[in-house]
Amino acid sequence: MKDIDKLYNTFRLEGKGTRDLINIISPDVTYENGISKEDTVVYSDRLYQWNPTKYNQLCRKHFGNEGQFWNNRQPEKIEQYLSDYLEKEVKLTQIKQTENVSTGYPIWIFRFKEKKKDD
């Protein structure tokens, strides 16, 4: 997957105000823990689109609900969720909150790497 920072810094948005453009280009970092260039990036809305049944099932398991808002979810639980969803142990390195440019709805961007024995 492409690095999210490169992706956000290269596209142009028409019809949006300066404030909207700033929010999209500079998502709010809500959690950070040892990011690196080798990290993988996944978007919260894509997790739902890829497999809504699995998404909701794991949301119930880890968070007790099926919501698509991640702002009140703890990084440790998100890391466990991603490990279950991706079926491999991962270390969450960053969470960013931004918006879907098509809908305006909030989305979250998760950076992670595969866990190693020393993580």
mmCIF file of C-alpha atoms in Angstrom:
data_model
loop_
_atom_site.group_PDB
_atom_site.id
_atom_site.type_symbol
_atom_site.label_atom_id
_atom_site.label_comp_id
_atom_site.label_asym_id
_atom_site.label_seq_id
_atom_site.Cartn_x
_atom_site.Cartn_y
_atom_site.Cartn_z
ATOM 1 C CA MET A 1 0.000 0.000 0.000
ATOM 2 C CA LYS A 2 1.141 3.534 -0.699
ATOM 3 C CA ASP A 3 2.334 5.729 2.111
ATOM 4 C CA ILE A 4 -0.606 7.877 3.152
ATOM 5 C CA ASP A 5 1.449 11.054 3.550
ATOM 6 C CA LYS A 6 2.641 10.906 -0.063
ATOM 7 C CA LEU A 7 -0.889 10.204 -1.234
ATOM 8 C CA TYR A 8 -2.399 13.140 0.645
ATOM 9 C CA ASN A 9 0.301 15.563 -0.457
ATOM 10 C CA THR A 10 -0.069 14.835 -4.178
ATOM 11 C CA PHE A 11 -3.778 15.116 -4.940
ATOM 12 C CA ARG A 12 -5.749 18.316 -5.536
ATOM 13 C CA LEU A 13 -9.280 18.950 -4.417
ATOM 14 C CA GLU A 14 -11.731 21.113 -6.328
ATOM 15 C CA GLY A 15 -14.719 22.800 -4.753
ATOM 16 C CA LYS A 16 -13.503 22.547 -1.174
ATOM 17 C CA GLY A 17 -12.715 25.445 1.109
ATOM 18 C CA THR A 18 -9.259 26.085 2.522
ATOM 19 C CA ARG A 19 -10.252 24.692 5.918
ATOM 20 C CA ASP A 20 -11.529 21.464 4.346
ATOM 21 C CA LEU A 21 -8.391 21.109 2.247
ATOM 22 C CA ILE A 22 -6.155 21.571 5.283
ATOM 23 C CA ASN A 23 -8.100 18.931 7.221
ATOM 24 C CA ILE A 24 -7.796 16.447 4.373
ATOM 25 C CA ILE A 25 -4.134 17.099 3.594
ATOM 26 C CA SER A 26 -3.151 17.174 7.269
ATOM 27 C CA PRO A 27 -5.173 14.529 9.085
ATOM 28 C CA ASP A 28 -5.166 14.723 12.872
ATOM 29 C CA VAL A 29 -2.712 12.277 14.428
ATOM 30 C CA THR A 30 -4.438 10.812 17.471
ATOM 31 C CA TYR A 31 -1.863 8.115 18.322
ATOM 32 C CA GLU A 32 1.755 7.496 17.390
ATOM 33 C CA ASN A 33 4.209 4.808 18.460
ATOM 34 C CA GLY A 34 7.359 4.197 16.419
ATOM 35 C CA ILE A 35 6.290 4.753 12.811
ATOM 36 C CA SER A 36 8.632 3.722 9.993
ATOM 37 C CA LYS A 37 8.758 3.754 6.198
ATOM 38 C CA GLU A 38 8.051 0.024 6.161
ATOM 39 C CA ASP A 39 4.644 0.412 7.832
ATOM 40 C CA THR A 40 1.476 -0.703 6.080
ATOM 41 C CA VAL A 41 -1.540 1.606 5.914
ATOM 42 C CA VAL A 42 -5.232 0.677 5.993
ATOM 43 C CA TYR A 43 -8.337 2.881 6.115
ATOM 44 C CA SER A 44 -11.239 2.163 8.482
ATOM 45 C CA ASP A 45 -13.853 2.492 5.731
ATOM 46 C CA ARG A 46 -11.992 -0.006 3.531
ATOM 47 C CA LEU A 47 -12.024 -2.599 6.299
ATOM 48 C CA TYR A 48 -15.811 -2.346 6.280
ATOM 49 C CA GLN A 49 -16.061 -2.419 2.472
ATOM 50 C CA TRP A 50 -13.813 -5.460 2.131
ATOM 51 C CA ASN A 51 -15.853 -7.620 4.522
ATOM 52 C CA PRO A 52 -18.769 -6.019 6.420
ATOM 53 C CA THR A 53 -19.661 -9.236 8.253
ATOM 54 C CA LYS A 54 -16.134 -9.755 9.567
ATOM 55 C CA TYR A 55 -15.831 -6.040 10.360
ATOM 56 C CA ASN A 56 -18.995 -6.016 12.493
ATOM 57 C CA GLN A 57 -18.281 -9.353 14.139
ATOM 58 C CA LEU A 58 -14.840 -8.189 15.280
ATOM 59 C CA CYS A 59 -16.191 -4.779 16.352
ATOM 60 C CA ARG A 60 -18.657 -6.559 18.649
ATOM 61 C CA LYS A 61 -15.856 -8.759 20.005
ATOM 62 C CA HIS A 62 -13.379 -5.949 20.714
ATOM 63 C CA PHE A 63 -15.566 -2.870 21.292
ATOM 64 C CA GLY A 64 -19.048 -4.150 22.123
ATOM 65 C CA ASN A 65 -20.708 -2.396 19.169
ATOM 66 C CA GLU A 66 -20.790 -2.276 15.370
ATOM 67 C CA GLY A 67 -20.051 1.427 14.971
ATOM 68 C CA GLN A 68 -17.835 2.892 12.294
ATOM 69 C CA PHE A 69 -16.539 5.693 14.522
ATOM 70 C CA TRP A 70 -13.122 4.931 15.994
ATOM 71 C CA ASN A 71 -12.462 8.118 17.983
ATOM 72 C CA ASN A 72 -13.384 6.594 21.379
ATOM 73 C CA ARG A 73 -11.614 3.277 20.832
ATOM 74 C CA GLN A 74 -8.339 2.567 22.605
ATOM 75 C CA PRO A 75 -5.183 1.952 20.510
ATOM 76 C CA GLU A 76 -4.511 -1.357 22.292
ATOM 77 C CA LYS A 77 -7.957 -2.667 21.344
ATOM 78 C CA ILE A 78 -7.602 -1.353 17.790
ATOM 79 C CA GLU A 79 -4.305 -3.238 17.519
ATOM 80 C CA GLN A 80 -6.026 -6.448 18.666
ATOM 81 C CA TYR A 81 -8.890 -5.796 16.238
ATOM 82 C CA LEU A 82 -6.494 -5.320 13.305
ATOM 83 C CA SER A 83 -4.578 -8.477 14.252
ATOM 84 C CA ASP A 84 -7.800 -10.483 14.196
ATOM 85 C CA TYR A 85 -9.087 -8.827 11.019
ATOM 86 C CA LEU A 86 -5.810 -9.291 9.123
ATOM 87 C CA GLU A 87 -5.197 -12.728 10.677
ATOM 88 C CA LYS A 88 -1.650 -11.886 11.751
ATOM 89 C CA GLU A 89 -0.093 -10.199 14.757
ATOM 90 C CA VAL A 90 0.426 -6.486 14.097
ATOM 91 C CA LYS A 91 1.866 -3.555 16.029
ATOM 92 C CA LEU A 92 -0.163 -0.367 15.624
ATOM 93 C CA THR A 93 2.178 2.567 15.001
ATOM 94 C CA GLN A 94 -0.169 5.445 14.179
ATOM 95 C CA ILE A 95 -3.816 6.494 14.033
ATOM 96 C CA LYS A 96 -4.945 9.487 11.993
ATOM 97 C CA GLN A 97 -8.452 10.890 11.760
ATOM 98 C CA THR A 98 -9.550 12.583 8.550
ATOM 99 C CA GLU A 99 -12.569 12.491 6.245
ATOM 100 C CA ASN A 100 -13.641 10.618 3.161
ATOM 101 C CA VAL A 101 -13.293 13.198 0.381
ATOM 102 C CA SER A 102 -16.319 11.784 -1.451
ATOM 103 C CA THR A 103 -18.763 11.728 1.451
ATOM 104 C CA GLY A 104 -17.331 14.035 4.103
ATOM 105 C CA TYR A 105 -17.737 11.298 6.718
ATOM 106 C CA PRO A 106 -14.914 10.805 9.208
ATOM 107 C CA ILE A 107 -12.503 7.947 8.611
ATOM 108 C CA TRP A 108 -9.451 6.685 10.443
ATOM 109 C CA ILE A 109 -6.119 5.697 8.972
ATOM 110 C CA PHE A 110 -4.188 2.952 10.727
ATOM 111 C CA ARG A 111 -0.442 2.457 10.240
ATOM 112 C CA PHE A 112 0.991 -0.804 11.459
ATOM 113 C CA LYS A 113 3.706 -3.354 10.976
ATOM 114 C CA GLU A 114 3.823 -7.071 11.444
ATOM 115 C CA LYS A 115 4.872 -7.912 14.995
ATOM 116 C CA LYS A 116 8.282 -9.389 15.563
ATOM 117 C CA LYS A 117 9.351 -11.364 18.609
ATOM 118 C CA ASP A 118 10.972 -8.279 20.190
ATOM 119 C CA ASP A 119 7.861 -6.028 19.785
#
